[in-house]
Coordinates of N, CA and C and ligand atoms in Angstrom, one line a residue:
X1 N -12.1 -20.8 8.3 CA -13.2 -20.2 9.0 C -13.3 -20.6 10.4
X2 N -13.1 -19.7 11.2 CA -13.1 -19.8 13.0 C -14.8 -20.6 13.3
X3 N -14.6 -21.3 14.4 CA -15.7 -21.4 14.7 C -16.7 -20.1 15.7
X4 N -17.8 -20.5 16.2 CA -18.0 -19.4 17.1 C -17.6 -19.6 18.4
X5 N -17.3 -20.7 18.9 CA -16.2 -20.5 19.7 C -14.8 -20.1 19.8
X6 N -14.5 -20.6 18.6 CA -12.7 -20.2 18.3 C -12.9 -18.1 18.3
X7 N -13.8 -17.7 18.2 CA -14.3 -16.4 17.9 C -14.0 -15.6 18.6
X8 N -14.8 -16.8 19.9 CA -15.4 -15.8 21.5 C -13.6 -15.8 22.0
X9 N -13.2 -17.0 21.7 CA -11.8 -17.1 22.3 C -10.8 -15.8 22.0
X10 N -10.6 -15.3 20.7 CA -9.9 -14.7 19.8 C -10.2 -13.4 20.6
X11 N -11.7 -12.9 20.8 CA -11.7 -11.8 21.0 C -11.3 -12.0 22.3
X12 N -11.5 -13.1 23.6 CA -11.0 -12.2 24.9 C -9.8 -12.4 24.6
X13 N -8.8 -13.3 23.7 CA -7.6 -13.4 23.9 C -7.0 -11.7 23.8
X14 N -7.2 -11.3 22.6 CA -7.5 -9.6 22.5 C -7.4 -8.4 23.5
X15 N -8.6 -8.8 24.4 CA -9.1 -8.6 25.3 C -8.1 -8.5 26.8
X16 N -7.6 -10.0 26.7 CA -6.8 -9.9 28.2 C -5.6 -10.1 27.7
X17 N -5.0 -10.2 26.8 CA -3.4 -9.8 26.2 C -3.5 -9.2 24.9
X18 N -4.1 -7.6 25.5 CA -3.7 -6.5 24.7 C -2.0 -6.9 23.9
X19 N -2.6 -6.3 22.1 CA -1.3 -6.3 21.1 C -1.2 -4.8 20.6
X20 N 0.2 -4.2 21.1 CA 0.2 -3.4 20.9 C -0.5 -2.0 21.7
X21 N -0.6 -2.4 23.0 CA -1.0 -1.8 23.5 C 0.0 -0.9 24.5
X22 N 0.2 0.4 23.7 CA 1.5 1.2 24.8 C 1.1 3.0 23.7
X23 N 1.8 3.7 24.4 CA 1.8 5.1 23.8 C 2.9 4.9 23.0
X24 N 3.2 5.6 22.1 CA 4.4 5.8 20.9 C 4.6 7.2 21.2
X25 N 5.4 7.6 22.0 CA 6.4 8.7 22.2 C 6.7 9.8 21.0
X26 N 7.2 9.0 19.8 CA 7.6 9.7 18.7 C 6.2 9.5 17.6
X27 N 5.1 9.0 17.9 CA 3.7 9.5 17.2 C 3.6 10.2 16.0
X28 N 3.7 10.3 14.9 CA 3.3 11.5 13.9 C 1.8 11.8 14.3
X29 N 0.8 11.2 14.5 CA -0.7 11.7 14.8 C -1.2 10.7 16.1
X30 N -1.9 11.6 17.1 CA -2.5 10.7 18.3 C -4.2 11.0 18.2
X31 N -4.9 10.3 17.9 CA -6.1 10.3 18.1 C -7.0 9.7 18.9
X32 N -8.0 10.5 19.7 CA -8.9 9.8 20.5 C -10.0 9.3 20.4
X33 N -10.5 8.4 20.0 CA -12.0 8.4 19.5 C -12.8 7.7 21.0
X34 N -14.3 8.1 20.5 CA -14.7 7.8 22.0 C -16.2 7.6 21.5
X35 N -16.5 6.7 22.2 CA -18.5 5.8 21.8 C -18.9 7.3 22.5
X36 N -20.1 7.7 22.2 CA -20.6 8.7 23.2 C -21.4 8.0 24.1
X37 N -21.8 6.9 23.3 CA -23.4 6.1 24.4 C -22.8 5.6 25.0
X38 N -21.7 5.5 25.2 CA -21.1 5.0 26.7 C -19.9 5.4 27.4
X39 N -19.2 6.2 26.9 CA -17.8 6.5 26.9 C -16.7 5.9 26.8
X40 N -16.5 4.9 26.5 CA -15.6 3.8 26.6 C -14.6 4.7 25.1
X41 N -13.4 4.7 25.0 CA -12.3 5.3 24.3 C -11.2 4.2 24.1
X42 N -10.8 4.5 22.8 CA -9.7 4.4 22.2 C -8.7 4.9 21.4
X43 N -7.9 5.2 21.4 CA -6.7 6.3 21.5 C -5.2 5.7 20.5
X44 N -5.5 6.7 19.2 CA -4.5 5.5 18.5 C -3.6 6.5 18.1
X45 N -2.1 6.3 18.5 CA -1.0 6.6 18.0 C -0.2 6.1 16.7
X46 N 0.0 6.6 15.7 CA 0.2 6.6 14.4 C 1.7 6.9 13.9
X47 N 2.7 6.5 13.2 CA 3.6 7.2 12.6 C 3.8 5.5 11.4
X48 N 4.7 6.1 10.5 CA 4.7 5.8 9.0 C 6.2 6.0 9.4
X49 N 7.0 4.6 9.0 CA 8.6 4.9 9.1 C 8.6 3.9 8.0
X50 N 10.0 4.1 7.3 CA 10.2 3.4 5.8 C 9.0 2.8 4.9
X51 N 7.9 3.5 5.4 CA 6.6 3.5 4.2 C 5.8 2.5 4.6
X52 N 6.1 2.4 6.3 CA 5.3 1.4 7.0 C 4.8 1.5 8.2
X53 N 3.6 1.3 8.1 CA 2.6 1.7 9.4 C 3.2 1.3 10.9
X54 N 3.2 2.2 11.5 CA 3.8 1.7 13.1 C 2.7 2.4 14.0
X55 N 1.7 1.2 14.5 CA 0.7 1.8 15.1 C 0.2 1.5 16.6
X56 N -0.1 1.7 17.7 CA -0.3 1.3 19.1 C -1.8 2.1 19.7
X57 N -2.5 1.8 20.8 CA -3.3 1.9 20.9 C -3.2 2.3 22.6
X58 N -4.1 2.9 23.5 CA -4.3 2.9 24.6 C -5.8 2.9 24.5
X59 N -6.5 2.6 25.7 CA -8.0 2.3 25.8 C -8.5 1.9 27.2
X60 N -9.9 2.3 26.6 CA -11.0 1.7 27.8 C -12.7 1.6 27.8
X61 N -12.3 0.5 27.9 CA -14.2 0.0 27.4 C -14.5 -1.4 27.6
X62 N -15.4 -1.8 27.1 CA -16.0 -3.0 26.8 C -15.4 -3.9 26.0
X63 N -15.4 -5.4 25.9 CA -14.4 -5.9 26.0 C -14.3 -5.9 24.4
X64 N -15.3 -5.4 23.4 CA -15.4 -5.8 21.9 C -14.4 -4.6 21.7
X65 N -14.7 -3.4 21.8 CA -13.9 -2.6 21.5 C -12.5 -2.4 21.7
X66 N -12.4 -2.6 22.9 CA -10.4 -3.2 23.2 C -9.9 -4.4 22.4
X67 N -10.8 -5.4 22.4 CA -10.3 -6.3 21.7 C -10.3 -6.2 20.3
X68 N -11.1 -5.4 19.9 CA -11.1 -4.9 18.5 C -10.0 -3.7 17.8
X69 N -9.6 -3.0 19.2 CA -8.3 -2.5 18.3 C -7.5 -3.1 18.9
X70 N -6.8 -4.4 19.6 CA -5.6 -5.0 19.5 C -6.0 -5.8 18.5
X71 N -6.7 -6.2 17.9 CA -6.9 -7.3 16.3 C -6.2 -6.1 15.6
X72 N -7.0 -4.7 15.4 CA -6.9 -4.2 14.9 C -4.8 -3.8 14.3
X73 N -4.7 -3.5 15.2 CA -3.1 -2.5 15.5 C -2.4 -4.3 15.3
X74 N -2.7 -5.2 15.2 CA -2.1 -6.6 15.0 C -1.9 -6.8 13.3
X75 N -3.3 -6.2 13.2 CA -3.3 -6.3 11.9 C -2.5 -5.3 10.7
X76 N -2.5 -4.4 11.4 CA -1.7 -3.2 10.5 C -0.2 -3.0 10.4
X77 N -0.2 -3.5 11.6 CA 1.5 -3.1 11.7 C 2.4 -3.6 10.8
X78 N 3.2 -2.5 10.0 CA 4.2 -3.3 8.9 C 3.8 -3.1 8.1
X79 N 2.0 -3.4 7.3 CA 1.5 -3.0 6.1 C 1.8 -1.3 5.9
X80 N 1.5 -1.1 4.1 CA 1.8 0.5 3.8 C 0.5 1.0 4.2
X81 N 0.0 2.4 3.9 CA -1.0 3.2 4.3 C -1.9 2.8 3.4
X82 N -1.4 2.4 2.8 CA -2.8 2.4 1.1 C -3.3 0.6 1.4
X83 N -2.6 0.0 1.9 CA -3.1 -1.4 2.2 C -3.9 -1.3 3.4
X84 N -3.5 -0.6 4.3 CA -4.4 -0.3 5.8 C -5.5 0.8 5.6
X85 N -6.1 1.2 4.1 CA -6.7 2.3 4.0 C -7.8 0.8 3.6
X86 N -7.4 -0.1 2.6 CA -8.6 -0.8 2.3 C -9.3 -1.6 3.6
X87 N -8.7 -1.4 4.4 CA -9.3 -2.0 5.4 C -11.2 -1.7 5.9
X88 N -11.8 -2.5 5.5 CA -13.5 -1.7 5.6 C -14.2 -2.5 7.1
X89 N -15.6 -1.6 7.3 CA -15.5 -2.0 8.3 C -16.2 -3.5 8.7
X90 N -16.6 -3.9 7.5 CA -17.0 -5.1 6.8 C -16.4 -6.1 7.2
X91 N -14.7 -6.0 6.7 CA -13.6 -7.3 6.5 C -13.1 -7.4 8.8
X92 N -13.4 -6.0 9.0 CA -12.9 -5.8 10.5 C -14.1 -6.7 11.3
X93 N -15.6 -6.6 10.6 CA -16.5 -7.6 11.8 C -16.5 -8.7 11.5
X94 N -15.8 -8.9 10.0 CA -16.1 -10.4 9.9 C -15.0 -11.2 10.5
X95 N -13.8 -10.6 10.2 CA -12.4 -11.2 11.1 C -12.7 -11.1 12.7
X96 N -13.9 -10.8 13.1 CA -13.6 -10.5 14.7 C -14.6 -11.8 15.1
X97 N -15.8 -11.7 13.9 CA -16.9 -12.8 14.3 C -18.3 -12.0 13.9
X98 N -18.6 -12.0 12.7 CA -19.7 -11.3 12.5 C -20.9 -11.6 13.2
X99 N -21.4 -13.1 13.7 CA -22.3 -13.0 14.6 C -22.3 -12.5 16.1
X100 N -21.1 -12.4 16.6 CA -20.5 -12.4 17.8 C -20.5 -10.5 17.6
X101 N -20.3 -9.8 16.7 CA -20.1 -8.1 17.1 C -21.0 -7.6 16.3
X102 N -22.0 -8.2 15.5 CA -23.2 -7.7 14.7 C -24.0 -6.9 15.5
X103 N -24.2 -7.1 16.7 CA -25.2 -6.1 17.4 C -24.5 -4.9 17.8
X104 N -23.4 -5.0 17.9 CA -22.1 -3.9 18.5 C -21.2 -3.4 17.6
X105 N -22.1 -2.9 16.8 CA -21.2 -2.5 15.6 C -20.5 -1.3 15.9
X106 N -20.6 -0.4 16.9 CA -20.2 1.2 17.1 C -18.6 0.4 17.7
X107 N -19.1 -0.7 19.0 CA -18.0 -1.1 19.8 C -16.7 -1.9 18.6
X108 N -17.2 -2.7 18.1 CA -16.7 -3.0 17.2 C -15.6 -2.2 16.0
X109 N -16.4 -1.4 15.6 CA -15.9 -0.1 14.4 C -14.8 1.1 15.5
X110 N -14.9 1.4 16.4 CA -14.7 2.3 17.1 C -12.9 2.6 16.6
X111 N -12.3 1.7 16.8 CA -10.9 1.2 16.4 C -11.1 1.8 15.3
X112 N -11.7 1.2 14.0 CA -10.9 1.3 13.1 C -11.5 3.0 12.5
X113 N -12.7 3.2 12.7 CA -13.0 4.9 12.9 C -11.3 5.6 13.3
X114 N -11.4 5.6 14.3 CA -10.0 6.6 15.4 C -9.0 6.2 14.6
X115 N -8.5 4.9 13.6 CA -7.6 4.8 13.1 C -7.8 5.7 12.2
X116 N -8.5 5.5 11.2 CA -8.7 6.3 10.0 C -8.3 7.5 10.2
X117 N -9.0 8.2 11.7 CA -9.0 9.5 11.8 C -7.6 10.0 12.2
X118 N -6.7 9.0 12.5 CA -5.9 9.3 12.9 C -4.7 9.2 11.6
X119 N -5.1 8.0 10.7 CA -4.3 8.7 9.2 C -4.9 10.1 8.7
X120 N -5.8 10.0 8.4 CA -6.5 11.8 8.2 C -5.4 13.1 8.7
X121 N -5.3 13.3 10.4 CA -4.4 13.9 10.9 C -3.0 14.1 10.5
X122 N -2.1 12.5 10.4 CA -1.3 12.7 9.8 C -0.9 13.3 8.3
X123 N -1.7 13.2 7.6 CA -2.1 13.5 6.3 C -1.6 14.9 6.2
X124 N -2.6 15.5 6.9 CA -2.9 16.9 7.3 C -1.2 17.4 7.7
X125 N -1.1 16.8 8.7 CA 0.2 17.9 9.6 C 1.8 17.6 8.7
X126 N 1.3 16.6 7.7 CA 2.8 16.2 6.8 C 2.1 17.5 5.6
X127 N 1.1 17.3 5.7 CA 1.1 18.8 4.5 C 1.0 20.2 5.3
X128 N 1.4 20.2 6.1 CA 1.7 21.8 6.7 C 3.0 21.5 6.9
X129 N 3.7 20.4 7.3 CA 4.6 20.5 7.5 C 5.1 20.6 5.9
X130 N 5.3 19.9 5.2 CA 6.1 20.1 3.6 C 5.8 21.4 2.8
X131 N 4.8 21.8 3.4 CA 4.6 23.4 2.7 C 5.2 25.2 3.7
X132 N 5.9 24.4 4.4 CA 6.8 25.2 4.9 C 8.8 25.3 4.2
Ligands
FES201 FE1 -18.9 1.2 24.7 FE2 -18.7 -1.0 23.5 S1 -20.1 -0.5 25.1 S2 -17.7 0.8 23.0

């Protein structure tokens, strides 16, 4: 168990050395998600190679939210789709620092929202594509 310091650390470490932070060229799904109450975005590139998540992010916002999808895209990479599907958004504020992102739950969640939505996508365009 982190302290609430070790917390505040983790997230700017996040924060100012972005993981996983680049475009993926070869993508199977790119999604943007975006807070509306502020605009701040995160933008997650997705593909599945040998039955394992390969995921990267671009962004801009506040510092919970960036730092919440490089935890995030740290955490996924390599795991299969059904292990990164249990991911809730529960286990994501408590690994970040539940007292530290409890008020900022949107900034917080935002990552793993766009992820999700961005397995959804792929989902989708592997079943148009196989039904051809
Ligand atoms: Fe915009 Fe945090 S203030 S996502």
């Amino acid at each position: 168990m982190l302290t609430r310091q070790e917390q505040m650390e983790l997230i700017l470490d996040h924060y100012e050395n972005p993981r996983h932070k680049q475009a993926l060229a070869d993508a199977e799904a790119v999604v943007e998600g975006g807070n509306p109450g502020c605009g701040d975005i995160v933008k997650v590139y997705l593909k599945v190679q040998d039955g394992h998540v390969v995921a990267a992010f671009e962004g801009e916002g506040c510092t919970i939210s960036q730092a919440s999808a490089s935890y995030l895209m740290a955490e996924v990479n390599g795991k299969t789709l059904e292990e990164v599907l249990t991911i809730d958004q529960e286990d994501l504020m408590e690994n970040l620092g539940k007292e530290i992102v409890q008020q900022r739950t949107r900034c917080a969640t935002l990552s793993l929202e766009t992820l999700r939505a961005a397995i959804r996508k792929r989902e989708r365009e592997q079943m148009i594509k196989n039904s051809h």
